[in-house]
Every structure is written in C-alpha cells, then in structure tokens.
Short mmCIF file of C-alpha atoms and ligand atoms in Angstrom, two decimals:
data_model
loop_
_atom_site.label_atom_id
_atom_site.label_comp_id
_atom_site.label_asym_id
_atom_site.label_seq_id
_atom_site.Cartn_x
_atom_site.Cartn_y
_atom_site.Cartn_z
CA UNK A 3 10.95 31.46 5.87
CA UNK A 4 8.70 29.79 8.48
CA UNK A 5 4.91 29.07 7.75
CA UNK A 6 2.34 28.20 10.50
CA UNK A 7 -0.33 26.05 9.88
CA UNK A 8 -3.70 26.39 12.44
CA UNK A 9 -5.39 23.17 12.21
CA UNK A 10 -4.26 19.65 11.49
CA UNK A 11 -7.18 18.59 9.44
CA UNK A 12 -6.52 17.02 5.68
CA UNK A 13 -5.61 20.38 4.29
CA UNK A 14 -3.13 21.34 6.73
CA UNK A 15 -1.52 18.53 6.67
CA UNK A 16 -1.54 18.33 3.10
CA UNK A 17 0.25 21.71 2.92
CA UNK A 18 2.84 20.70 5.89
CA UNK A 19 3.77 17.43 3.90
CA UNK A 20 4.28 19.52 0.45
CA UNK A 21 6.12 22.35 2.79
CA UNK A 22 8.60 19.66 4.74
CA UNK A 23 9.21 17.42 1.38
CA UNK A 24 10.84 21.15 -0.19
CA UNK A 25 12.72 22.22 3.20
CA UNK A 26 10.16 24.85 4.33
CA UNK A 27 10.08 25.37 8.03
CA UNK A 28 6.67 24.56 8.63
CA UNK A 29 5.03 23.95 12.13
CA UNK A 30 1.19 22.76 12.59
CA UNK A 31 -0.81 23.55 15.42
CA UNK A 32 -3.69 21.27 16.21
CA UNK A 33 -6.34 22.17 18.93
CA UNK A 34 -7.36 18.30 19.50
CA UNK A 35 -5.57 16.56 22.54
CA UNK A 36 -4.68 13.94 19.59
CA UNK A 37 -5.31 12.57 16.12
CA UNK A 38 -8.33 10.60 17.49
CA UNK A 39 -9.79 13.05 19.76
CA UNK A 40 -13.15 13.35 18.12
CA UNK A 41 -15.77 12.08 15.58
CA UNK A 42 -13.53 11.56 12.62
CA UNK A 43 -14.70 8.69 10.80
CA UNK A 44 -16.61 9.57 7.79
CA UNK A 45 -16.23 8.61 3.66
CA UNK A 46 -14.92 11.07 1.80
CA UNK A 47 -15.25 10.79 -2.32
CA UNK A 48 -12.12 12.23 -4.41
CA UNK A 49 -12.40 12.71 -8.12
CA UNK A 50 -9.39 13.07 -10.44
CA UNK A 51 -7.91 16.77 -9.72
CA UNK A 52 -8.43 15.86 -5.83
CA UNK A 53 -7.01 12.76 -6.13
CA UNK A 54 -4.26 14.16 -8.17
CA UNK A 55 -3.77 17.00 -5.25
CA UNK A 56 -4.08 13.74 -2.48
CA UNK A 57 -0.88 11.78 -4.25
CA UNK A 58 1.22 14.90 -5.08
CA UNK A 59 0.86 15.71 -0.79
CA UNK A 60 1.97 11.93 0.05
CA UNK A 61 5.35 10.60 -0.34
CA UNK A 62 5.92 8.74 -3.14
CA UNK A 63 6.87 5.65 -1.13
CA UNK A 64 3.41 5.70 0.58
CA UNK A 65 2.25 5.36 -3.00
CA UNK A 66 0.85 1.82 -2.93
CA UNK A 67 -0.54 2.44 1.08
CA UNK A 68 -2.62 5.02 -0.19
CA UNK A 69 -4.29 3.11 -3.08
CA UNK A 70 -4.45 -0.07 -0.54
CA UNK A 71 -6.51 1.73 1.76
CA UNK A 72 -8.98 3.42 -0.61
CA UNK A 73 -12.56 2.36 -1.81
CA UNK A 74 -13.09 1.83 -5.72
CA UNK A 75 -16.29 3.67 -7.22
CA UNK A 76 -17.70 0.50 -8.47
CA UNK A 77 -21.04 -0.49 -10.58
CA UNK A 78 -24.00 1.05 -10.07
CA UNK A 79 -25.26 4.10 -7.78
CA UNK A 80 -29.36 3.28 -6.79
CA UNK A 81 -32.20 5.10 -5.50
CA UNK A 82 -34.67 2.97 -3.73
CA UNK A 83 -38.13 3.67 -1.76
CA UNK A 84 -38.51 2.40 1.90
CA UNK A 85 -38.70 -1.02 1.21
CA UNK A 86 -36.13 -1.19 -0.95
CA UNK A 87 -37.61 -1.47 -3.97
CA UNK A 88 -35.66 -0.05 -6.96
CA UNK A 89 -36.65 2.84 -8.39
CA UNK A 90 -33.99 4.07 -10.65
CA UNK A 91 -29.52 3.34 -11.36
CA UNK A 92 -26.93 5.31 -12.07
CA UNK A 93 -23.43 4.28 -13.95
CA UNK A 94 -20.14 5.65 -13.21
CA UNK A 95 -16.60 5.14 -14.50
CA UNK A 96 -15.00 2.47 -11.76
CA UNK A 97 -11.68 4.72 -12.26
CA UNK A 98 -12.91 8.05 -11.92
CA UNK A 99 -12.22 8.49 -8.40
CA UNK A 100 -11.54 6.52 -5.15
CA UNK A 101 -13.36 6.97 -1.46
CA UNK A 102 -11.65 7.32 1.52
CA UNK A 103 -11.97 6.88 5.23
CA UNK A 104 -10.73 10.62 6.79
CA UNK A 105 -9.47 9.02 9.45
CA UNK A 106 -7.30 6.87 7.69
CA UNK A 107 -6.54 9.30 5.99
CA UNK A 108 -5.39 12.00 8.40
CA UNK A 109 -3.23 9.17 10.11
CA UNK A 110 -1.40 8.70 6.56
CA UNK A 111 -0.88 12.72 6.10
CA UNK A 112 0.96 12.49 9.75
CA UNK A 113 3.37 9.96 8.63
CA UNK A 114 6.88 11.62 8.88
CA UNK A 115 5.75 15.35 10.78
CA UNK A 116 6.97 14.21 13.91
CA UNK A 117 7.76 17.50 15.39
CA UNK A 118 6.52 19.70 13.16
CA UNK A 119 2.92 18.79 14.25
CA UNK A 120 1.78 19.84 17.58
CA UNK A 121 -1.52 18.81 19.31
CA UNK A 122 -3.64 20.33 22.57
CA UNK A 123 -2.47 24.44 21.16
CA UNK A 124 -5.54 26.34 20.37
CA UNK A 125 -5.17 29.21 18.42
CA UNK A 126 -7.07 32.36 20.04
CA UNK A 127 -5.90 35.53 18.07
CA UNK A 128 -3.56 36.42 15.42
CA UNK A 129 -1.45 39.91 15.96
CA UNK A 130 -0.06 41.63 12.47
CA UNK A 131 3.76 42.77 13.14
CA UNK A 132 5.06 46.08 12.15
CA UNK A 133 7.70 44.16 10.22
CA UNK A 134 4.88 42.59 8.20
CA UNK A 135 5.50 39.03 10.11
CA UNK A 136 2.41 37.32 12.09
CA UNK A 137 2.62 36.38 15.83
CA UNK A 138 -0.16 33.21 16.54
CA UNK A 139 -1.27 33.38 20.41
CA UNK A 140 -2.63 30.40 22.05
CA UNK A 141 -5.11 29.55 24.46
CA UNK A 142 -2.70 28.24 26.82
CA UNK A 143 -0.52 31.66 26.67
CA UNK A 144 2.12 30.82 24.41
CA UNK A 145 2.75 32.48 21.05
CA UNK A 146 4.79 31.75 17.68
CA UNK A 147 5.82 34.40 15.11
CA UNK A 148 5.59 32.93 11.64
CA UNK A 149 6.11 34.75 7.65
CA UNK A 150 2.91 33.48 7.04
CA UNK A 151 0.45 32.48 8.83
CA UNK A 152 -2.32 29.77 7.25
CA UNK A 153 -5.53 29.37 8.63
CA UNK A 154 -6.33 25.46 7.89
CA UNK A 155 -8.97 25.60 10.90
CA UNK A 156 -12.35 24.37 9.43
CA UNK A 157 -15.36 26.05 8.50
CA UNK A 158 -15.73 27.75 12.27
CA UNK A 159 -12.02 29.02 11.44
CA UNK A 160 -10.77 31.30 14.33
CA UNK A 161 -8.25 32.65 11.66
CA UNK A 162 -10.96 34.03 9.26
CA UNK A 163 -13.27 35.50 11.99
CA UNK A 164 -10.81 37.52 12.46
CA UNK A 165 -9.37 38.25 9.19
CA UNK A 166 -12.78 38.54 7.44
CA UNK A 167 -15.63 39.02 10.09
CA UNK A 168 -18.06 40.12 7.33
CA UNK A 169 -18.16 36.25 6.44
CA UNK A 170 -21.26 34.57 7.99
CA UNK A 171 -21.78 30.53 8.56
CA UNK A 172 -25.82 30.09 8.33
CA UNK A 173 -27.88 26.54 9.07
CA UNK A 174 -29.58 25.63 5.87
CA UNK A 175 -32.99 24.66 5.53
CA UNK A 176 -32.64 20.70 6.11
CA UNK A 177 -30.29 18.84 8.75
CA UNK A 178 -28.71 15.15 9.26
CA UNK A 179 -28.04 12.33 11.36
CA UNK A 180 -25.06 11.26 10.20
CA UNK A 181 -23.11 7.97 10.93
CA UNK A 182 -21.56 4.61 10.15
CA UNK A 183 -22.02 0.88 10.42
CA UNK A 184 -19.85 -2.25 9.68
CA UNK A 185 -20.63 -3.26 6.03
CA UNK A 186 -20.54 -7.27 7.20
CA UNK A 187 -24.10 -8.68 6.69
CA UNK A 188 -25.53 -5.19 4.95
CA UNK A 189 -23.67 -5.69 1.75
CA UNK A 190 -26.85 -6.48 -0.36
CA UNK A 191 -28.05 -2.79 0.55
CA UNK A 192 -25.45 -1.27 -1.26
CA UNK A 193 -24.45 -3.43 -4.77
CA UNK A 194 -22.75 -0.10 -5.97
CA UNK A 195 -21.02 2.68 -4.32
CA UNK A 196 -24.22 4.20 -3.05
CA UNK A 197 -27.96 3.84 -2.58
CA UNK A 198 -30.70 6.48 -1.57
CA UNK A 199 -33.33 5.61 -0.04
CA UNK A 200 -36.17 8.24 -0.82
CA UNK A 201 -39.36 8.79 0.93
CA UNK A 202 -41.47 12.13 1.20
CA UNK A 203 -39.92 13.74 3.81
CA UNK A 204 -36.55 12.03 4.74
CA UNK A 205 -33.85 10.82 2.43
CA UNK A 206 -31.23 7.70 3.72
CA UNK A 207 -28.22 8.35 1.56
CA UNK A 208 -25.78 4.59 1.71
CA UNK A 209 -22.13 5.12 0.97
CA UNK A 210 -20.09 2.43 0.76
CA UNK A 211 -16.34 2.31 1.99
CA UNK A 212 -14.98 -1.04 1.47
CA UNK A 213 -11.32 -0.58 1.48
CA UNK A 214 -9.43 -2.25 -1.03
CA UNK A 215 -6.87 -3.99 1.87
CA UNK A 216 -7.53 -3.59 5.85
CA UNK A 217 -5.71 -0.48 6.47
CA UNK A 218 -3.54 -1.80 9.60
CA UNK A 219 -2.26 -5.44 7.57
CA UNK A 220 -1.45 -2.91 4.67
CA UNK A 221 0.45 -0.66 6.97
CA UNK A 222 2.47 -3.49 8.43
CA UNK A 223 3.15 -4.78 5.10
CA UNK A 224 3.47 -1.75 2.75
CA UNK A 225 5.09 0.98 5.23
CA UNK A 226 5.51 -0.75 8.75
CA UNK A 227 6.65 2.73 10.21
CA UNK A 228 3.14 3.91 9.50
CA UNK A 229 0.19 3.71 12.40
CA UNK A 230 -3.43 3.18 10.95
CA UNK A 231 -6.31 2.56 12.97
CA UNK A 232 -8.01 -0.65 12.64
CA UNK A 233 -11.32 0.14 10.61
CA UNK A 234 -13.73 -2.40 10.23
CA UNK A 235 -15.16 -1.55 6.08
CA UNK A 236 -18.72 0.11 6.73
CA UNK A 237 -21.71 2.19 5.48
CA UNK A 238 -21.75 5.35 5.96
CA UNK A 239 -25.34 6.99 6.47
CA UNK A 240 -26.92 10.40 6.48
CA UNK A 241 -30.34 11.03 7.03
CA UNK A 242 -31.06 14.24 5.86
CA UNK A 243 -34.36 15.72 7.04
CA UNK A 244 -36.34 19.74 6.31
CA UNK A 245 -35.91 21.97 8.86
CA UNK A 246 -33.66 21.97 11.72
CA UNK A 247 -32.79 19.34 15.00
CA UNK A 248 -34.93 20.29 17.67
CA UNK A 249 -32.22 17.99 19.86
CA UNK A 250 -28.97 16.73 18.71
CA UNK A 251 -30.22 13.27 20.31
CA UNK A 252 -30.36 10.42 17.54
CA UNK A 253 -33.92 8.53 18.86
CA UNK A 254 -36.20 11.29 17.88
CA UNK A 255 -34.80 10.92 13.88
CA UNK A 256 -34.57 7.00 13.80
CA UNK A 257 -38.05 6.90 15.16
CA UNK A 258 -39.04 8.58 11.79
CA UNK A 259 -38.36 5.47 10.09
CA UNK A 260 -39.39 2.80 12.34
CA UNK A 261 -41.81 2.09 9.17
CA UNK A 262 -38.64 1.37 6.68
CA UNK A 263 -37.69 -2.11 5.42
CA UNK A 264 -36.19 -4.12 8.90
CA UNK A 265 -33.06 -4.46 6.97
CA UNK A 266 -32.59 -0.25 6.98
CA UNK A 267 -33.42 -0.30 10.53
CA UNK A 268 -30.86 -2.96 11.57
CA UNK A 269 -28.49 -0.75 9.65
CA UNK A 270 -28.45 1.70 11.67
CA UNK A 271 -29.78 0.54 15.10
CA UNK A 272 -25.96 -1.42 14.81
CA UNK A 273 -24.09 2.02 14.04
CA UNK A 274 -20.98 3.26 15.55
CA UNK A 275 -22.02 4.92 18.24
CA UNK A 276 -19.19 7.36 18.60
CA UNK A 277 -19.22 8.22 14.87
CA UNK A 278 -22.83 8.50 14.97
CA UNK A 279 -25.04 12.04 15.72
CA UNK A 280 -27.26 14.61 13.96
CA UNK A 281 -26.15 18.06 13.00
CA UNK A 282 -27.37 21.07 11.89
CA UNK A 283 -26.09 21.44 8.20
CA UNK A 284 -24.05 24.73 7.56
CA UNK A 285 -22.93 26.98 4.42
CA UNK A 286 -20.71 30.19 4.67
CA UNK A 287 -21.43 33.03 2.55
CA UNK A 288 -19.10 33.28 -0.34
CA UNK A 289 -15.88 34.37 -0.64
CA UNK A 290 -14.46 36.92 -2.90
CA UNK A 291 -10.41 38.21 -2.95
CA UNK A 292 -9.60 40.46 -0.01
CA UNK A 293 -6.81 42.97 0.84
CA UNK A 294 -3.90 40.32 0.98
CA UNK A 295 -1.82 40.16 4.09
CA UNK A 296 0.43 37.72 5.77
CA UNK A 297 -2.28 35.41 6.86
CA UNK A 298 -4.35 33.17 4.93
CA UNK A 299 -6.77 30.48 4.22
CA UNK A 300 -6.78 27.23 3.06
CA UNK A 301 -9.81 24.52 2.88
CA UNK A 302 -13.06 24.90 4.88
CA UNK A 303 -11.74 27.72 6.40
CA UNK A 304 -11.53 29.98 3.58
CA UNK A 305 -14.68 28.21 1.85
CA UNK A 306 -16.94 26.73 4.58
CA UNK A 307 -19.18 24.26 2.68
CA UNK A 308 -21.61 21.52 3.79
CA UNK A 309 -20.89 18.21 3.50
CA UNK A 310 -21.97 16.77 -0.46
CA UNK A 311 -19.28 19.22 -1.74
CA UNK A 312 -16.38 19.01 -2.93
CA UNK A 313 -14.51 20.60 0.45
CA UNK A 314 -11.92 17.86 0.54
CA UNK A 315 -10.85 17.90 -2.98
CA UNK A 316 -10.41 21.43 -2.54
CA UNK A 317 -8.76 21.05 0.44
CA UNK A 318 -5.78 19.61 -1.26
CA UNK A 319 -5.67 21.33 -4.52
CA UNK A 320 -5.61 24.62 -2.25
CA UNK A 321 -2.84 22.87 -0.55
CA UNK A 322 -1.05 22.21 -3.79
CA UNK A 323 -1.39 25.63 -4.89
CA UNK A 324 -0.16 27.45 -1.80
CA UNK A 325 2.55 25.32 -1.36
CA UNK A 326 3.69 26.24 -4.94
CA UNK A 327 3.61 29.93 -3.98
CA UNK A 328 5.19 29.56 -0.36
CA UNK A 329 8.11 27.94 -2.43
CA UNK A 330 8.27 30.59 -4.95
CA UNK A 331 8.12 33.19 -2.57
CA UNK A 332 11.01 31.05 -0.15
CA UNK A 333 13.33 30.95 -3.36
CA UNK A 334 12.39 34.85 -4.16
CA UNK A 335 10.75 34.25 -7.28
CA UNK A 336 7.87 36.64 -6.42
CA UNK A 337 6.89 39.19 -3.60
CA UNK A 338 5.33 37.66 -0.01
CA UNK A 339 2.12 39.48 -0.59
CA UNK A 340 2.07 39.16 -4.44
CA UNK A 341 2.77 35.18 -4.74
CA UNK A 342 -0.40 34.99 -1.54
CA UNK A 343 -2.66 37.12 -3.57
CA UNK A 344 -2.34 35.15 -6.61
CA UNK A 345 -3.47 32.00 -4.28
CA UNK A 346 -6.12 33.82 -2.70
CA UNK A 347 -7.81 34.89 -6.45
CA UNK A 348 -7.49 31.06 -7.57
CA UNK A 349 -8.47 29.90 -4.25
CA UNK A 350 -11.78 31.70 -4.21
CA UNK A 351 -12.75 31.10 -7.66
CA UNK A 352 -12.45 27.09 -6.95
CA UNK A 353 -14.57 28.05 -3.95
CA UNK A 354 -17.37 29.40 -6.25
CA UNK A 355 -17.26 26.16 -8.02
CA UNK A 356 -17.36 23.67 -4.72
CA UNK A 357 -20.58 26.16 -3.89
CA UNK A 358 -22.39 25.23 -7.25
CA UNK A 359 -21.44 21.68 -6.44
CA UNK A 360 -22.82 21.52 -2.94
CA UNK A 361 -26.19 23.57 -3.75
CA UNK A 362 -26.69 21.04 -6.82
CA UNK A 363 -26.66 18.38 -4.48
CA UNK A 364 -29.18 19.68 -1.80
CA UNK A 365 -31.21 20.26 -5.05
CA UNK A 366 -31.25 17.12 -6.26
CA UNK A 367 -32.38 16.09 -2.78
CA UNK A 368 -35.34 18.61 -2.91
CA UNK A 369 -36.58 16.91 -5.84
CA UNK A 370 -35.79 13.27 -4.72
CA UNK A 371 -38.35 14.67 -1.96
CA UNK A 372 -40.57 16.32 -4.46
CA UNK A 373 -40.94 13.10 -6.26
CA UNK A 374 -41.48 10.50 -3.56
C1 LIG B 410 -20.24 13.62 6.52
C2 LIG B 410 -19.32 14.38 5.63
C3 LIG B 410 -19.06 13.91 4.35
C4 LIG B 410 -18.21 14.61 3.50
N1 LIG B 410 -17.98 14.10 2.25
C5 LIG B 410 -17.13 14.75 1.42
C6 LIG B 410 -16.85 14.21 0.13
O1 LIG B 410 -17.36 13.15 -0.26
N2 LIG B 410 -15.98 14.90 -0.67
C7 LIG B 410 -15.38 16.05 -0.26
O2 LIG B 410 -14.58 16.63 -1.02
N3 LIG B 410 -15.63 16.58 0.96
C8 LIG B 410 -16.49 15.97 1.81
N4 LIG B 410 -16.75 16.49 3.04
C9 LIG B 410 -16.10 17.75 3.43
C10 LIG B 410 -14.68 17.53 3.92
O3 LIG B 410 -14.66 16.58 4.95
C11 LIG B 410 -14.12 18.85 4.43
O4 LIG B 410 -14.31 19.85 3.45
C12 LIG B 410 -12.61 18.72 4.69
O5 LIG B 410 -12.35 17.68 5.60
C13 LIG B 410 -12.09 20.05 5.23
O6 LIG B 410 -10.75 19.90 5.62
P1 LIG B 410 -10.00 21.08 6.34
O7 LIG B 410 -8.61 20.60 6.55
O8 LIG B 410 -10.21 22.35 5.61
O9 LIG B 410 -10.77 21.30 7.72
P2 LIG B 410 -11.07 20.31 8.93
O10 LIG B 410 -11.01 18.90 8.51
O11 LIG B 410 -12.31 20.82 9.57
O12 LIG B 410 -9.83 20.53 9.91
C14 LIG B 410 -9.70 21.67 10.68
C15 LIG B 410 -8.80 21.35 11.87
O13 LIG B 410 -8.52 22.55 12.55
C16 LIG B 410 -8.61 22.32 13.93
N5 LIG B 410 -8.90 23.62 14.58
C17 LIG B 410 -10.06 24.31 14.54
N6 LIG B 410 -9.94 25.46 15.23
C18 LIG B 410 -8.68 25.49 15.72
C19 LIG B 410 -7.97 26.43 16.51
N7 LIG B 410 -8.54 27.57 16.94
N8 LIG B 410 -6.68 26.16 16.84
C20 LIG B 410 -6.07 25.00 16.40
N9 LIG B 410 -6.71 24.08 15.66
C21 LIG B 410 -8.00 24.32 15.31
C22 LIG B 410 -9.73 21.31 14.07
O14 LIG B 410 -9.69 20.62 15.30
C23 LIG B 410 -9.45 20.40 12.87
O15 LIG B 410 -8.58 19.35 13.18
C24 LIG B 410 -17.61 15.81 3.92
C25 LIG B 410 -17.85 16.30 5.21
C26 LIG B 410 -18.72 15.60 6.06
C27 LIG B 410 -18.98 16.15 7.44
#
C-alpha cells in the first residue's frame, strides 16, 4: 500500500514517522523550497493526549531530545494592565504539558525521512481512479498515484477545496500582530509561562519558551545525526486587536501602544523581524463526516482553526489515529474505505471539541476587553 502525504507541516510528518516506523510506503510532498522557507517560529502549548500523540510519532531514541528541547509550564500565568501592574494569577500543574518551538519541532519530525520527504512539489489537483486509487498532480507537471491520498496541507488545504468546497475559511472579528523576541533581559515580564497584558481595546498576550537545553548542544550531545536550528529562548507575542488589518505593516499596531510601560515597548521594538507580522485571524466552518473516499484529511486541513486552539494537539492525535487505520487496512484487518471512515467520524468529532476550545479563548479575550 502506498500513502501520500500533501504537506510537511507537524501533522504530516507525524503521520510519515508513524507510517515509515511500521513499513508503510509513505512519501510527503512539501510545497516550501525547504524546512526553513518561511515564518515558522512560533510556541506551541501541548497538553497530555497531544503530548502523548507527539512521543508515540518520535522514535523512541529521540526520547530525551524531545524533552531537552521543550519549555516546562511553570508557576504562575498573570494578567497585567499597561504598566504592568498586576491585576490577577493563575496556577497550573508544572507537569501538565510542555511548550514547544514548531520549528524545532518540525526539524525533529524530519529526522530519519530522508527520501520519503520531498520539498519545492506543490500539489494542484487530485484525480479519483477508476480502480479506486488517487493520482496527486503537481504544479510543476509531475504526478504520483497513491492508495490513499492525505491532505496534511493547512487550513487553506488545496486537498479539501476540492474534496469539500462547501467548507468556507472566514476572518473573525479581531486580528494580530504576532511575533517573537529573545527572552535575555525581558525575563521579569514573564515570572510564569504567560502574562496578558489587558487594556480596553488591545490585549498583549506573553508566552514564554525557555527551552529546557539549547536545542543545537542537545542535538550534538543527545542524537548528533539530528540538525536543529540554533534558537535563541524568547517571548512570543500576539497583539490581538477588534476588527481587521487595514495593512499587514507592523508600525500602524505598535504605534497603538506607544503609551505602554517602556519595558513592553522594548519588547517588541527588539522582535525577530522575520518571525514578526500581523494577520488576519481565520476559522473554517465546521466539519461533519462526508461520503468517504480515498483521500483524506488530517490537522488544519480537515479542521482549520485559529491560533489559541488546540490545532497542534490535534494534529498528532489525528496522526495517531490514521496511522492506526492505514496499518489495519495494510495488514487487511478492515476495508480501505471502512477503516478511513471510521477516522474521518473520530476525526471530526475532536474537531468539534478544538472549536469549543478556540471560541472559549477569543471569549475570554472579549471580556479581558470588557473589563479593562
Ligand atoms: C501563533 C500561533 C500559535 C499557535 N499555538 C498553538 C498552541 O499553543 N497549541 C496548539 O495546539 N496549536 C497552536 N497553533 C496551531 C498549530 O500551529 C496548527 O494547528 C498546526 O501547526 C497545524 O499543523 P498542520 O500540519 O495541520 O498544518 P501546517 O502546519 O499548516 O502545515 C501544512 C503544510 O502544508 C504545506 N502545503 C500547503 N499547501 C500545499 C500544497 N498545495 N502542496 C504541498 N504542500 C502544501 C504548507 O507549506 C505546510 O508546510 C498555533 C498557531 C499559530 C499561528
């Protein structure tokens, strides 16, 4: 049986390292020239199940690499006003999940693909065969034939216009400048694992990734045939702001809190530049089962959500999940289109439960705004 994967974010390459590790022929085409082709670097927060999903996808041997390079969820979370005075705190469980750099962590979920991942194909069309296989076609001409076909291509997934058109991506009602700066000499803004800063109509929301080793000395010492990139620890940032960007150029938004404590300003007047921008914020409409066929969806593409989800946690447990049934259908346990169905009805009612997660979050910001 051969599976393609479209898209060589953290759920595709999830699934390929669960596919490879049980002898699957698996092949995953990326659209990116490379691994580092665009704005990658953000914190990404995994509780238990996700974190579960995260090991079970990574070779036991890159074990200890994995915890080195993560971010504990330590003391307090904080919401302060403009000038940093403290306004309310928040406890949390220091075990309950770890934080991780996505970059980082797409460079670990390469380890060991070699050939199986592909960069610079873009996936234009899918074609349904008569003898119920898939044919991918590229951008570039070429084409593959596959089993099954998995779209892993993000929330603007190519692979589920097609398959399910009736699916709409809308802006929501608020959007962010998102973006990161070394930690070193900002460390007293962020005691815990986050603060907000909340005025009337802007909230700062402070994430801290501090990772537990430098990822590149605890790739040379832990698994020396493993390339990380050299990542400074940093705060991550999002300014999230009512309505929607009238330009996608930073100034306009940092100007809006020229006012705020010098300290906030510094922050992120030193950002990353090239991890650094503003963004409308998008939500897809939800997902219910649909007539199964040989191609599917895994991860943002089959449940676009905005960021403040859970879409990386489900990410991998959809990984985890289709995997299983790719396996069972590859050792003829159960029926192609049987075994994907079964995915696709779990898959989507996870989705429904990433939604809640998401819209509780923008709500809590509405009232963080109601209240300043
Ligand atoms: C700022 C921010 C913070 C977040 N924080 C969290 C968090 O704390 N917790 C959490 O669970 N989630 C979080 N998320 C969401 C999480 O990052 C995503 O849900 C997750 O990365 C989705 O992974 P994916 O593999 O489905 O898709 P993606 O990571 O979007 O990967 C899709 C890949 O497909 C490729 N591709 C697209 N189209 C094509 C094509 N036509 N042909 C070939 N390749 C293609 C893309 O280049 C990309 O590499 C956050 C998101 C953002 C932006």
């Amino acid at each position: 049986m051969k599976v393609v994967i479209i898209g060589a974010g953290l759920g595709g390459l999830a699934l390929a390292q669960r596919l490879l590790d049980n002898g699957i022929d698996v092949q995953v085409y990326e659209r990116d020239s490379a691994i580092e082709a665009r704005f990658q670097g953000y914190r990404i927060g995994f509780g238990t199940e996700g974190l579960d999903a995260l090991y079970g996808a990574v070779r036991p041997r890159l074990h200890p690499l994995l915890e080195a390079v993560s971010g504990r969820v330590e003391r307090t979370g904080r919401a302060v006003d403009p000038q940093l005075n403290v306004l309310g705190e928040q406890e949390r469980d220091n075990d309950e999940g770890r934080m991780y750099d996505r970059n980082v962590l797409r460079h670990l979920l390469i380890a060991g693909l070699g050939e199986h991942l592909r960069f610079d194909l873009k996936l234009d069309r899918y074609e349904e065969l008569a003898d119920g296989r898939v044919r991918a076609h590229f951008a570039d001409g070429t084409a593959v034939d596959a089993d099954v076909l998995v779209g892993a291509d993000g929330a603007g997934s190519t692979v589920r216009r097609q398959l399910l058109p009736h699916i709409g991506i809308h802006d929501l009602p608020v959007y962010g400048a998102i973006g990161r700066t070394p930690i070193a000499g900002f460390e007293h803004l962020i005691p815990g694992w986050s603060t907000v800063v909340s005025a009337k109509d802007v909230q700062l929301m402070l994430g801290r990734m501090v990772f537990q080793r430098p990822p590149v000395e605890a790739a040379a010492e832990l698994a020396p045939d493993v390339t990380l990139p050299d990542t400074p620890s940093y705060i991550r940032w999002v300014l999230l702001l009512p309505g929607a960007p009238k330009t996608l150029d930073l100034q306009p938004v940092l100007d809006l809190i020229e006012d705020w404590h010098p300290d906030l300003n510094a922050l992120i007047a030193q950002a990353d530049t090239a991890n650094s921008g503003v963004s409308p914020i998008k939500e897809g409409d939800p997902i219910e089962p649909w007539p199964t066929r040989a191609v599917t969806l895994l991860g943002d593409a089959g449940h676009p959500a905005p960021p403040g989800g859970l879409g990386a946690n489900l990410a991998m447990i959809d990984a985890e999940l289709l995997a299983d049934k790719l396996i069972a259908i590859r050792d003829g346990q159960q029926q192609k289109l049987a075994a994907l169905a079964d995915y696709e009805r779990t898959m989507c009612e996870n989705a429904a439960a990433g939604r809640a997660a998401a819209a509780q979050a923008f709500q809590n910001f509405a009232k963080l705004r109601a209240e300043a």
